[in-house]
Structure formats: structure tokens, C-alpha cells
Short mmCIF file of C-alpha atoms in Angstrom, two decimals:
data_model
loop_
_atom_site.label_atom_id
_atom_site.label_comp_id
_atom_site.label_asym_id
_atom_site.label_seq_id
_atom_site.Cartn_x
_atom_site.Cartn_y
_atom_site.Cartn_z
CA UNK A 15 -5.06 27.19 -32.45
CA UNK A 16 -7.60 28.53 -35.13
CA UNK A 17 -8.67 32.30 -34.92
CA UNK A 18 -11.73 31.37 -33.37
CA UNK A 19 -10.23 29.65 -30.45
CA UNK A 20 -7.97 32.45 -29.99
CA UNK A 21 -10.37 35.36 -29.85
CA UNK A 22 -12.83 32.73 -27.41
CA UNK A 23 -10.29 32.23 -25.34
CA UNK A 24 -9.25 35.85 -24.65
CA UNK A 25 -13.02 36.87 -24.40
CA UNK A 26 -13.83 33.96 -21.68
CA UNK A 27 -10.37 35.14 -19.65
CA UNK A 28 -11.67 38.70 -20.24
CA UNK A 29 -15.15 37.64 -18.23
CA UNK A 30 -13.76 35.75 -15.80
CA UNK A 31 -11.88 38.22 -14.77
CA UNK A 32 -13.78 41.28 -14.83
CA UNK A 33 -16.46 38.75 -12.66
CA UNK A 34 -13.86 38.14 -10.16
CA UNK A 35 -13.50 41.74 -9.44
CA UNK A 36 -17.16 42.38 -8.42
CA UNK A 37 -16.88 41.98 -5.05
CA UNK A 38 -14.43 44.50 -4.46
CA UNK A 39 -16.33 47.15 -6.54
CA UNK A 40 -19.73 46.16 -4.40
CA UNK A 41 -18.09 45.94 -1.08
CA UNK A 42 -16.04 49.02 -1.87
CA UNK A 43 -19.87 51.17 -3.26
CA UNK A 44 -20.59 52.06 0.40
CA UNK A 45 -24.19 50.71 -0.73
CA UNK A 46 -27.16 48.80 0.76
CA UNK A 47 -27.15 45.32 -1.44
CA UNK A 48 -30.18 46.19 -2.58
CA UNK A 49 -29.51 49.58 -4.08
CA UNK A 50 -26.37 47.71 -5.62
CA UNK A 51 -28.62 45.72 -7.43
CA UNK A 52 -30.75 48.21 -8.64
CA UNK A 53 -28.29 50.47 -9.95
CA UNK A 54 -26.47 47.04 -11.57
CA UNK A 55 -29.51 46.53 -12.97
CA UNK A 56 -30.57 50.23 -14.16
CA UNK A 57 -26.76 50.42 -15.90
CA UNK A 58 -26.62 47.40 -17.23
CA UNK A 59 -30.10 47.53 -18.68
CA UNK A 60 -29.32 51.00 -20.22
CA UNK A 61 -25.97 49.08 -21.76
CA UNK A 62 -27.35 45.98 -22.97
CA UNK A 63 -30.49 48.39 -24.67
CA UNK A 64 -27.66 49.76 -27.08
CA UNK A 65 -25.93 46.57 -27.42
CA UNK A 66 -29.27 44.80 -28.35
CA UNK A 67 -30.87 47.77 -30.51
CA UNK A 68 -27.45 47.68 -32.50
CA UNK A 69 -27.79 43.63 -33.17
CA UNK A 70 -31.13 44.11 -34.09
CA UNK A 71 -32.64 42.63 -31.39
CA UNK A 72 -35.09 44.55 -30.66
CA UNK A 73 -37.71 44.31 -33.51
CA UNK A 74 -40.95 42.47 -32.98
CA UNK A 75 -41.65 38.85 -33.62
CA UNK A 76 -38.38 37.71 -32.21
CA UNK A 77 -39.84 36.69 -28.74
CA UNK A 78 -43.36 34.76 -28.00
CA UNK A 79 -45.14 35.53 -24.99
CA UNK A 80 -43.84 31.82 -23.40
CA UNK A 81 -40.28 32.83 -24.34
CA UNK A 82 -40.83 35.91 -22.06
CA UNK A 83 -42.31 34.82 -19.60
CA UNK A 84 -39.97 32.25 -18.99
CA UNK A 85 -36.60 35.15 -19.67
CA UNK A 86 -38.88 37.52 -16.85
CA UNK A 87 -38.75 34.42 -14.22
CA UNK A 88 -35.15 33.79 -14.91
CA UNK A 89 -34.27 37.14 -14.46
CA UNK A 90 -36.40 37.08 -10.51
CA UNK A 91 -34.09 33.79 -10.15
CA UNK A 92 -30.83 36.03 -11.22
CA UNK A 93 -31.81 39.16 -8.86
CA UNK A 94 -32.44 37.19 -5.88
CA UNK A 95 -29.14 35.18 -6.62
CA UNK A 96 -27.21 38.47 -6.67
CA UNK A 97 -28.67 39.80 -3.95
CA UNK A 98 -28.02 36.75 -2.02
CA UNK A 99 -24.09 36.56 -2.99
CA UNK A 100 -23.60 40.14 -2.71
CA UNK A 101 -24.84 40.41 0.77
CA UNK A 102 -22.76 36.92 1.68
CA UNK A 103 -20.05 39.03 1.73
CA UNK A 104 -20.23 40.90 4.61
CA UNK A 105 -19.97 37.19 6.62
CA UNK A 106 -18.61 34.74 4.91
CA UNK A 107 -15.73 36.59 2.99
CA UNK A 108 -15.50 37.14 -1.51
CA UNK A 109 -13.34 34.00 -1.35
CA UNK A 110 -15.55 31.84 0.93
CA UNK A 111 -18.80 33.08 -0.49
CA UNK A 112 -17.41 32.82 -4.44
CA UNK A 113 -16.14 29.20 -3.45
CA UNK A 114 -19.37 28.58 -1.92
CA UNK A 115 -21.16 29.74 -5.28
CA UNK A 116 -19.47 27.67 -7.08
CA UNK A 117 -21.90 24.59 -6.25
CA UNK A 118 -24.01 26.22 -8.35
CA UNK A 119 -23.34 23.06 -11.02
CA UNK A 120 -24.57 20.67 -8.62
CA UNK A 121 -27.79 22.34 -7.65
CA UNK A 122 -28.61 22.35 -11.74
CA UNK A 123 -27.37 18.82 -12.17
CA UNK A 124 -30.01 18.19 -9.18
CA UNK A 125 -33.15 20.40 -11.13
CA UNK A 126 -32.23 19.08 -14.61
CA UNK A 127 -32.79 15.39 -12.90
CA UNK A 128 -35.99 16.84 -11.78
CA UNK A 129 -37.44 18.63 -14.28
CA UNK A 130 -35.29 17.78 -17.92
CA UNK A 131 -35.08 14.22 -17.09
CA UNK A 132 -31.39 14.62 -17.21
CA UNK A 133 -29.71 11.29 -16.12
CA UNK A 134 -27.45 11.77 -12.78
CA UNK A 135 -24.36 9.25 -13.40
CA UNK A 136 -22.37 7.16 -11.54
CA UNK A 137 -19.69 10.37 -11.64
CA UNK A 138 -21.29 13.64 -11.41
CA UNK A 139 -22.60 11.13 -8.15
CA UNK A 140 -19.17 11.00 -7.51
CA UNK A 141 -18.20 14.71 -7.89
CA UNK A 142 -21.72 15.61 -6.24
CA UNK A 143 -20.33 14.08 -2.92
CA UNK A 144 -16.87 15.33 -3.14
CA UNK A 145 -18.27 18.91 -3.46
CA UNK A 146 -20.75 18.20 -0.59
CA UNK A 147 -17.45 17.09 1.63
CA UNK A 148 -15.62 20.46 0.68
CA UNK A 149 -18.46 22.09 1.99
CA UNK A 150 -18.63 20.19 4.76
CA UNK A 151 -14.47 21.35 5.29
CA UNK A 152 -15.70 25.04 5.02
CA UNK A 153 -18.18 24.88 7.26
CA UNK A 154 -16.07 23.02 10.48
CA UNK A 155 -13.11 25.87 9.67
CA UNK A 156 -15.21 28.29 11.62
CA UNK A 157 -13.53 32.07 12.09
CA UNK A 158 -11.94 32.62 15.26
CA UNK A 159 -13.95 34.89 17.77
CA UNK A 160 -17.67 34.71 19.20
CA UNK A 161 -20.03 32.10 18.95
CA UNK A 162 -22.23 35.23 17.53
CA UNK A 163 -18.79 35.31 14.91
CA UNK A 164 -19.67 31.26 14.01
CA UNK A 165 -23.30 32.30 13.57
CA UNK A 166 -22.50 35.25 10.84
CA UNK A 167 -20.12 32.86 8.98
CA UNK A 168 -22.66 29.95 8.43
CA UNK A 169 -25.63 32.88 7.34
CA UNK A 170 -22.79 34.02 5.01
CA UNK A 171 -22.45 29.85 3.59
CA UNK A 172 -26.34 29.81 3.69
CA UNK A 173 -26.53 32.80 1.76
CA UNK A 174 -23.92 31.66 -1.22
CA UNK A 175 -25.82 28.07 -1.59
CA UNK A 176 -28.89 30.08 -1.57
CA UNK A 177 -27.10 32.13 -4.79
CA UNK A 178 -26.15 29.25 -6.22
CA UNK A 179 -29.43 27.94 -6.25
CA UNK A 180 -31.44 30.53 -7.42
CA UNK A 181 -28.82 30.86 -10.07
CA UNK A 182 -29.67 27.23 -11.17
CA UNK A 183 -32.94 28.01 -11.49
CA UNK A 184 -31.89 31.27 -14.00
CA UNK A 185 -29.81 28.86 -15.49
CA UNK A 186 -32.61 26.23 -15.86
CA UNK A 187 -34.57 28.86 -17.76
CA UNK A 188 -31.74 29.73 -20.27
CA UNK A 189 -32.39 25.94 -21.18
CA UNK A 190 -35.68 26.58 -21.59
CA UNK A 191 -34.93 29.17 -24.22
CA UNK A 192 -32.67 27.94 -26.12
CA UNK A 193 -32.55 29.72 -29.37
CA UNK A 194 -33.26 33.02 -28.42
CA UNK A 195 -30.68 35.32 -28.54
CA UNK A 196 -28.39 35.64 -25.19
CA UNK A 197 -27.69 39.38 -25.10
CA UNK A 198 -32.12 39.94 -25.33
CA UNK A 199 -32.24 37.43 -22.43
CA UNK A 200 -29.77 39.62 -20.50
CA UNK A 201 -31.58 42.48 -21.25
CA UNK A 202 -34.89 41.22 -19.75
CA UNK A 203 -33.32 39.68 -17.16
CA UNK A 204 -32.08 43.16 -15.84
CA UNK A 205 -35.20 45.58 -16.80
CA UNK A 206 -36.85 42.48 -14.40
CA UNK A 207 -34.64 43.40 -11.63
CA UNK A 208 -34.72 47.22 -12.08
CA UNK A 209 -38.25 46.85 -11.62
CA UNK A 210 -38.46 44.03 -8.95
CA UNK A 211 -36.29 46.15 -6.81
CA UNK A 212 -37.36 50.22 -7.58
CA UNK A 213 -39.56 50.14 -4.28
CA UNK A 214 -37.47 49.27 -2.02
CA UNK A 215 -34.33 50.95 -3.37
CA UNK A 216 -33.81 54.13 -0.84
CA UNK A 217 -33.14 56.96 -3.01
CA UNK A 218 -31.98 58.81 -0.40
CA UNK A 219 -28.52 56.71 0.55
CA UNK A 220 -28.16 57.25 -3.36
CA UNK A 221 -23.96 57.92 -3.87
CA UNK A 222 -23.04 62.00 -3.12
CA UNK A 223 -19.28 61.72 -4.69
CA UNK A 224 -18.42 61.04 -8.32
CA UNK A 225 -16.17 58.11 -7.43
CA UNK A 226 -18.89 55.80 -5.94
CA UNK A 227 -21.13 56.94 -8.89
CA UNK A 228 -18.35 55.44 -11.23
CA UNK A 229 -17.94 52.43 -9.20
CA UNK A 230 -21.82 51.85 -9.76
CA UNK A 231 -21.83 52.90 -13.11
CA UNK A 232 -19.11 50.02 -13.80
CA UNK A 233 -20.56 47.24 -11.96
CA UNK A 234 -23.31 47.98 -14.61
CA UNK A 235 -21.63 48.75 -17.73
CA UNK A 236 -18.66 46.54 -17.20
CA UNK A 237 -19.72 43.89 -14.81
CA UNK A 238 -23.03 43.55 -16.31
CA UNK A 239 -23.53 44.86 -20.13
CA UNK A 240 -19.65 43.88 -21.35
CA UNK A 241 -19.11 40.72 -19.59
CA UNK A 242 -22.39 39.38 -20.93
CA UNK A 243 -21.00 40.31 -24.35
CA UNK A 244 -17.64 39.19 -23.78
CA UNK A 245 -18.98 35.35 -22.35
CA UNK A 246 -21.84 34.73 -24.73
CA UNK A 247 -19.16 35.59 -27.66
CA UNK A 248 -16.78 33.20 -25.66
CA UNK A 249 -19.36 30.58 -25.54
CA UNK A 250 -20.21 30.67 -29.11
CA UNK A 251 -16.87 30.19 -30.01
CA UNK A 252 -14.87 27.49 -27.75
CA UNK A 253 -15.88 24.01 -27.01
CA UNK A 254 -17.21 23.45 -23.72
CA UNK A 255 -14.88 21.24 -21.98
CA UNK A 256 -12.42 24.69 -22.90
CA UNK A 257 -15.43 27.27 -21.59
CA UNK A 258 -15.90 24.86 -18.35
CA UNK A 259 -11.98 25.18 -17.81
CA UNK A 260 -12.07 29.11 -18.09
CA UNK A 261 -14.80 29.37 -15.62
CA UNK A 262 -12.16 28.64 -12.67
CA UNK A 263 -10.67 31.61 -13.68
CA UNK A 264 -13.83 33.73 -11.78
CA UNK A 265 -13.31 31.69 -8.01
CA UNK A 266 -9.40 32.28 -8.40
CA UNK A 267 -9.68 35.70 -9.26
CA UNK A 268 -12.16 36.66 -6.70
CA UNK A 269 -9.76 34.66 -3.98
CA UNK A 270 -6.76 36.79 -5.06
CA UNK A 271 -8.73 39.87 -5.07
CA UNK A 272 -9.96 39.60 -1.48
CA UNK A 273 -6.38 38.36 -0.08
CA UNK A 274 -4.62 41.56 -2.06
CA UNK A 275 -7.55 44.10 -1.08
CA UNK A 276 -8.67 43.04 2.15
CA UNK A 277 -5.73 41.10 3.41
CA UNK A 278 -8.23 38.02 4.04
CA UNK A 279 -6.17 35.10 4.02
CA UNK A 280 -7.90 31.30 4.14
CA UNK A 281 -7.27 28.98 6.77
CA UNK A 282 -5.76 25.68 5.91
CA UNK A 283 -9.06 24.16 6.28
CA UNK A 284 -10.74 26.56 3.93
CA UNK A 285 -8.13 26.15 1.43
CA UNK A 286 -8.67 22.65 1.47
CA UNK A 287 -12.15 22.62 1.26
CA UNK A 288 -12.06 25.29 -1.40
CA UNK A 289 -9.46 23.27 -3.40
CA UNK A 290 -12.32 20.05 -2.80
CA UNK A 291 -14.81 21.90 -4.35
CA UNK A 292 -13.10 23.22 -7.32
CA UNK A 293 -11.73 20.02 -8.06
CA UNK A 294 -15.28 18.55 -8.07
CA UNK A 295 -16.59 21.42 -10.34
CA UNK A 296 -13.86 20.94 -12.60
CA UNK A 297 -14.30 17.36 -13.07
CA UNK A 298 -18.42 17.60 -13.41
CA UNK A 299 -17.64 20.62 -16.13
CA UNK A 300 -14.79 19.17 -18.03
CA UNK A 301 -17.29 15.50 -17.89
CA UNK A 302 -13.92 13.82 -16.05
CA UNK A 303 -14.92 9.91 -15.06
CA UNK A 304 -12.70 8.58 -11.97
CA UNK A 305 -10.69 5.05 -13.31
CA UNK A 306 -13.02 2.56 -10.68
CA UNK A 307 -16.19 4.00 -12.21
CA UNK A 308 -15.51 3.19 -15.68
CA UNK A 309 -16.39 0.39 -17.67
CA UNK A 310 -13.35 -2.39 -17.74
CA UNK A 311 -13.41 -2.44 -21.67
CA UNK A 312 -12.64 1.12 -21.39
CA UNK A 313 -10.04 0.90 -18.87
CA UNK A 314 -7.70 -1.28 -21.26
#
């Protein structure tokens, strides 16, 4: 395994991990969703500032006004997509609502058909419906309790495909600018959101202890400014059939995390469609072909 592969490999694990995390750390703020936002945005703005300023990022010339437009609309998609999965939560569970996210390669395989003129084969058709019949498992393995119980649980689903749309749409953009450099993308992306979401952030449920002040500061700093440094620097340096692979690292993560911190445990249903709709992200990210839908001269 060459250097390169090593240190790629280690920084994609790195991000995966610290993103499976971030639902403890926001459920565990005490804060609106909103104001979680903002101050993810504010501290990873003020992070990424320093990162870019010593890459030399930040000198004129580097961006056109089309290449910033397009970073400033990516960066709405991103907010809304965080605010979305941060405040599915509170219904759905981390491990339902990160499961749930995890569509998000469908709904771009969908808008690259739409708008790239991307062709939609015979088996990302295939792993398309698969996904679609995990969901479908999620959904039927409603929580125990009140029908008013049911009703939180499917806003909490709505709310994660919602995420995972609107972060197909960021994503979309990031196709769109292909070329410029990640970490300036990031950057914009977050100073969007910082201002998108100023007026409405109550300043006055603002943290009073210095332990929910360092829980903020981290989902900005660490969950934010270094895990955008750690996957770009992953992504420049492994293959993508490798990157795609690492990515299941996040869902597992965030399913361990909420079983060890908040003792919630999956049904069997759940855990079935889960393991459906990892198994149909893997095998559209890793560009897996089932035997029946390949060609015969191939199937030798």
C-alpha cells in the first residue's frame, strides 16, 4: 500500500468518524437546531478562514462571480440539509435518521439525470429500488406507543430524505465547480449559513456553562473546519471505489453511537431495512453490477 493510500485511508476513517459523532454532540448542546447551526457555522467559518488564508486561498482572482454564486447556493442547499437532519433527531432516532440520509446518492443520481445528462443504468436502477424497499422496511417498523408516536417517527423519515435531498443539490453544485479549491467552497458555504441564519438565531438561549460552549465550539472546529480538511485530503488521495467504501464508516458509527449513548436499540425490521439500504449505497458507490444485468460476454 503506497504512502499515499496509507495517509488517505487514515484521513477518510478520521472523517467518518468524527461525522458519526455529531449527533451526540448536537443532541447533547441543549440547543434549538437552529442556533446549532449558526454557531456550526460561525466556528467553522472562523476555522476554515485560517485554514484557507494559510493555503493561500484567499487572494483575488481565484473565484468568478458564477463560481460564487453557484458555492453561495450550495451552501443554502447545505444549511437547510443540516438543519433538516439535525432536527430529525428528536423523532426518528441518529441511527434511523443517519440511515435515512444515506439515500442521499440516489436523490443525486436522480438530479444528475436531470440536469448533467448523466445516464441512469440498468443497475444504479437496480440499487435505486432496493434502497427505495429498505425505506419502505423503515417506515412499516413503526415505534411502539401512540398513533401521535407513528406520526413523529415518519416527520423524523421526512425530515432525513428532505436532508438528503437538499444535500444533493449542495452536492450538485460542487459539480458545478469543479476546479475550485474544496476548503474555499467550505468556507463560503458556512459564512452563507452564518448569515442565512443570524436573524433568527435567539441570542438569548445562547449556552451559560463552559461545557456546552466547548461542545459548540467542536461541532465547529472539529465537525466542521477539520473534517473538511481531513475528507478533501482523503479524496485527493484514494481512488473512489476505496473513498465510497470509507463512507459506511459515518452510518455505522453514528448507529453505534446512539445504541452506546442513548441505549436506542433497532428493531429487527429497522435493522433490516437499514442493512437494505446500505447494501444498495454500497453497490451504487463501489459501481457493483448484479450477474443477470450484465452482458453474457462478460459473464464468461
Amino acid at each position: 500500500m503506497s504512502g499515499d493510500i496509507k495517509r488517505g485511508t487514515a484521513e477518510m476513517t478520521a472523517a467518518m468518524l468524527i461525522s458519526g459523532t455529531i449527533g451526540w454532540f448536537v443532541v447533547m448542546s441543549g440547543q434549538p437546531v437552529s442556533g446549532v447551526v449558526f454557531w456550526r457555522c460561525l466556528f467553522g467559518a472562523l476555522t476554515l478562514l485560517v485554514i484557507c488564508g494559510a493555503l493561500g486561498l484567499l487572494r483575488p482572482g481565484i473565484l468568478t462571480l458564477r463560481t460564487f454564486a453557484i458555492a453561495v447556493l450550495g451552501g443554502i442547499a447545505i444549511v437547510i440539509n443540516w438543519l433538516l437532519l439535525f432536527a430529525s433527531y428528536s423523532h426518528a432516532t441518529i441511527s434511523i435518521a443517519t440511515t435515512v440520509y444515506n439515500t442521499q446518492p440516489f436523490m443525486l443520481l436522480v438530479l444528475g439525470a436531470l440536469f448533467l445528462g448523466e445516464k441512469i443504468t440498468a443497475a444504479k436502477l437496480f440499487w435505486l429500488t432496493l434502497a427505495f424497499a429498505g425505506m419502505i422496511a423503515i417506515v412499516q417498523a413503526k415505534p411502539g406507543g401512540s398513533g401521535d408516536t407513528f406520526e413523529s417517527y415518519g416527520l423524523g423519515i421526512l425530515m432525513a430524505l428532505g436532508a438528503a435531498f437538499f444535500y444533493a443539490l449542495a452536492a450538485l453544485a460542487a459539480k458545478w465547480l469543479k476546479g475550485t479549491p474544496p476548503h474555499l467552497i467550505a468556507l463560503i458555504q458556512v459564512a452563507t449559513g452564518m448569515l442565512m441564519l443570524a436573524p433568527m438565531t435567539d441570542f438569548s438561549q445562547s449556552p451559560q456553562d463552559a461545557e456546552s460552549w466547548a461542545i459548540l465550539v467542536s461541532i465547529g472546529v472539529v465537525h466542521t473546519g477539520l473534517m473538511y480538511v481531513l475528507l478533501y485530503g482523503a479524496i485527493q488521495r484514494l481512488p473512489t471505489h476505496l473513498t465510497g467504501a470509507l463512507s459506511f464508516l459515518y452510518p455505522i458509527a453514528a448507529i453505534l453511537v446512539d445504541r452506546l449513548a442513548f441505549g436506542h436499540a433497532l428493531q429487527p425490521m429497522q435493522i433490516a431495512g437499514a442493512a437494505i439500504i446500505l447494501l444498495a449505497a454500497a453497490g451504487m458507490n463501489l459501481g457493483w453490477t448484479p450477474r443477470w444485468l450484465r452482458p453474457r460476454a462478460l459473464q464468461g
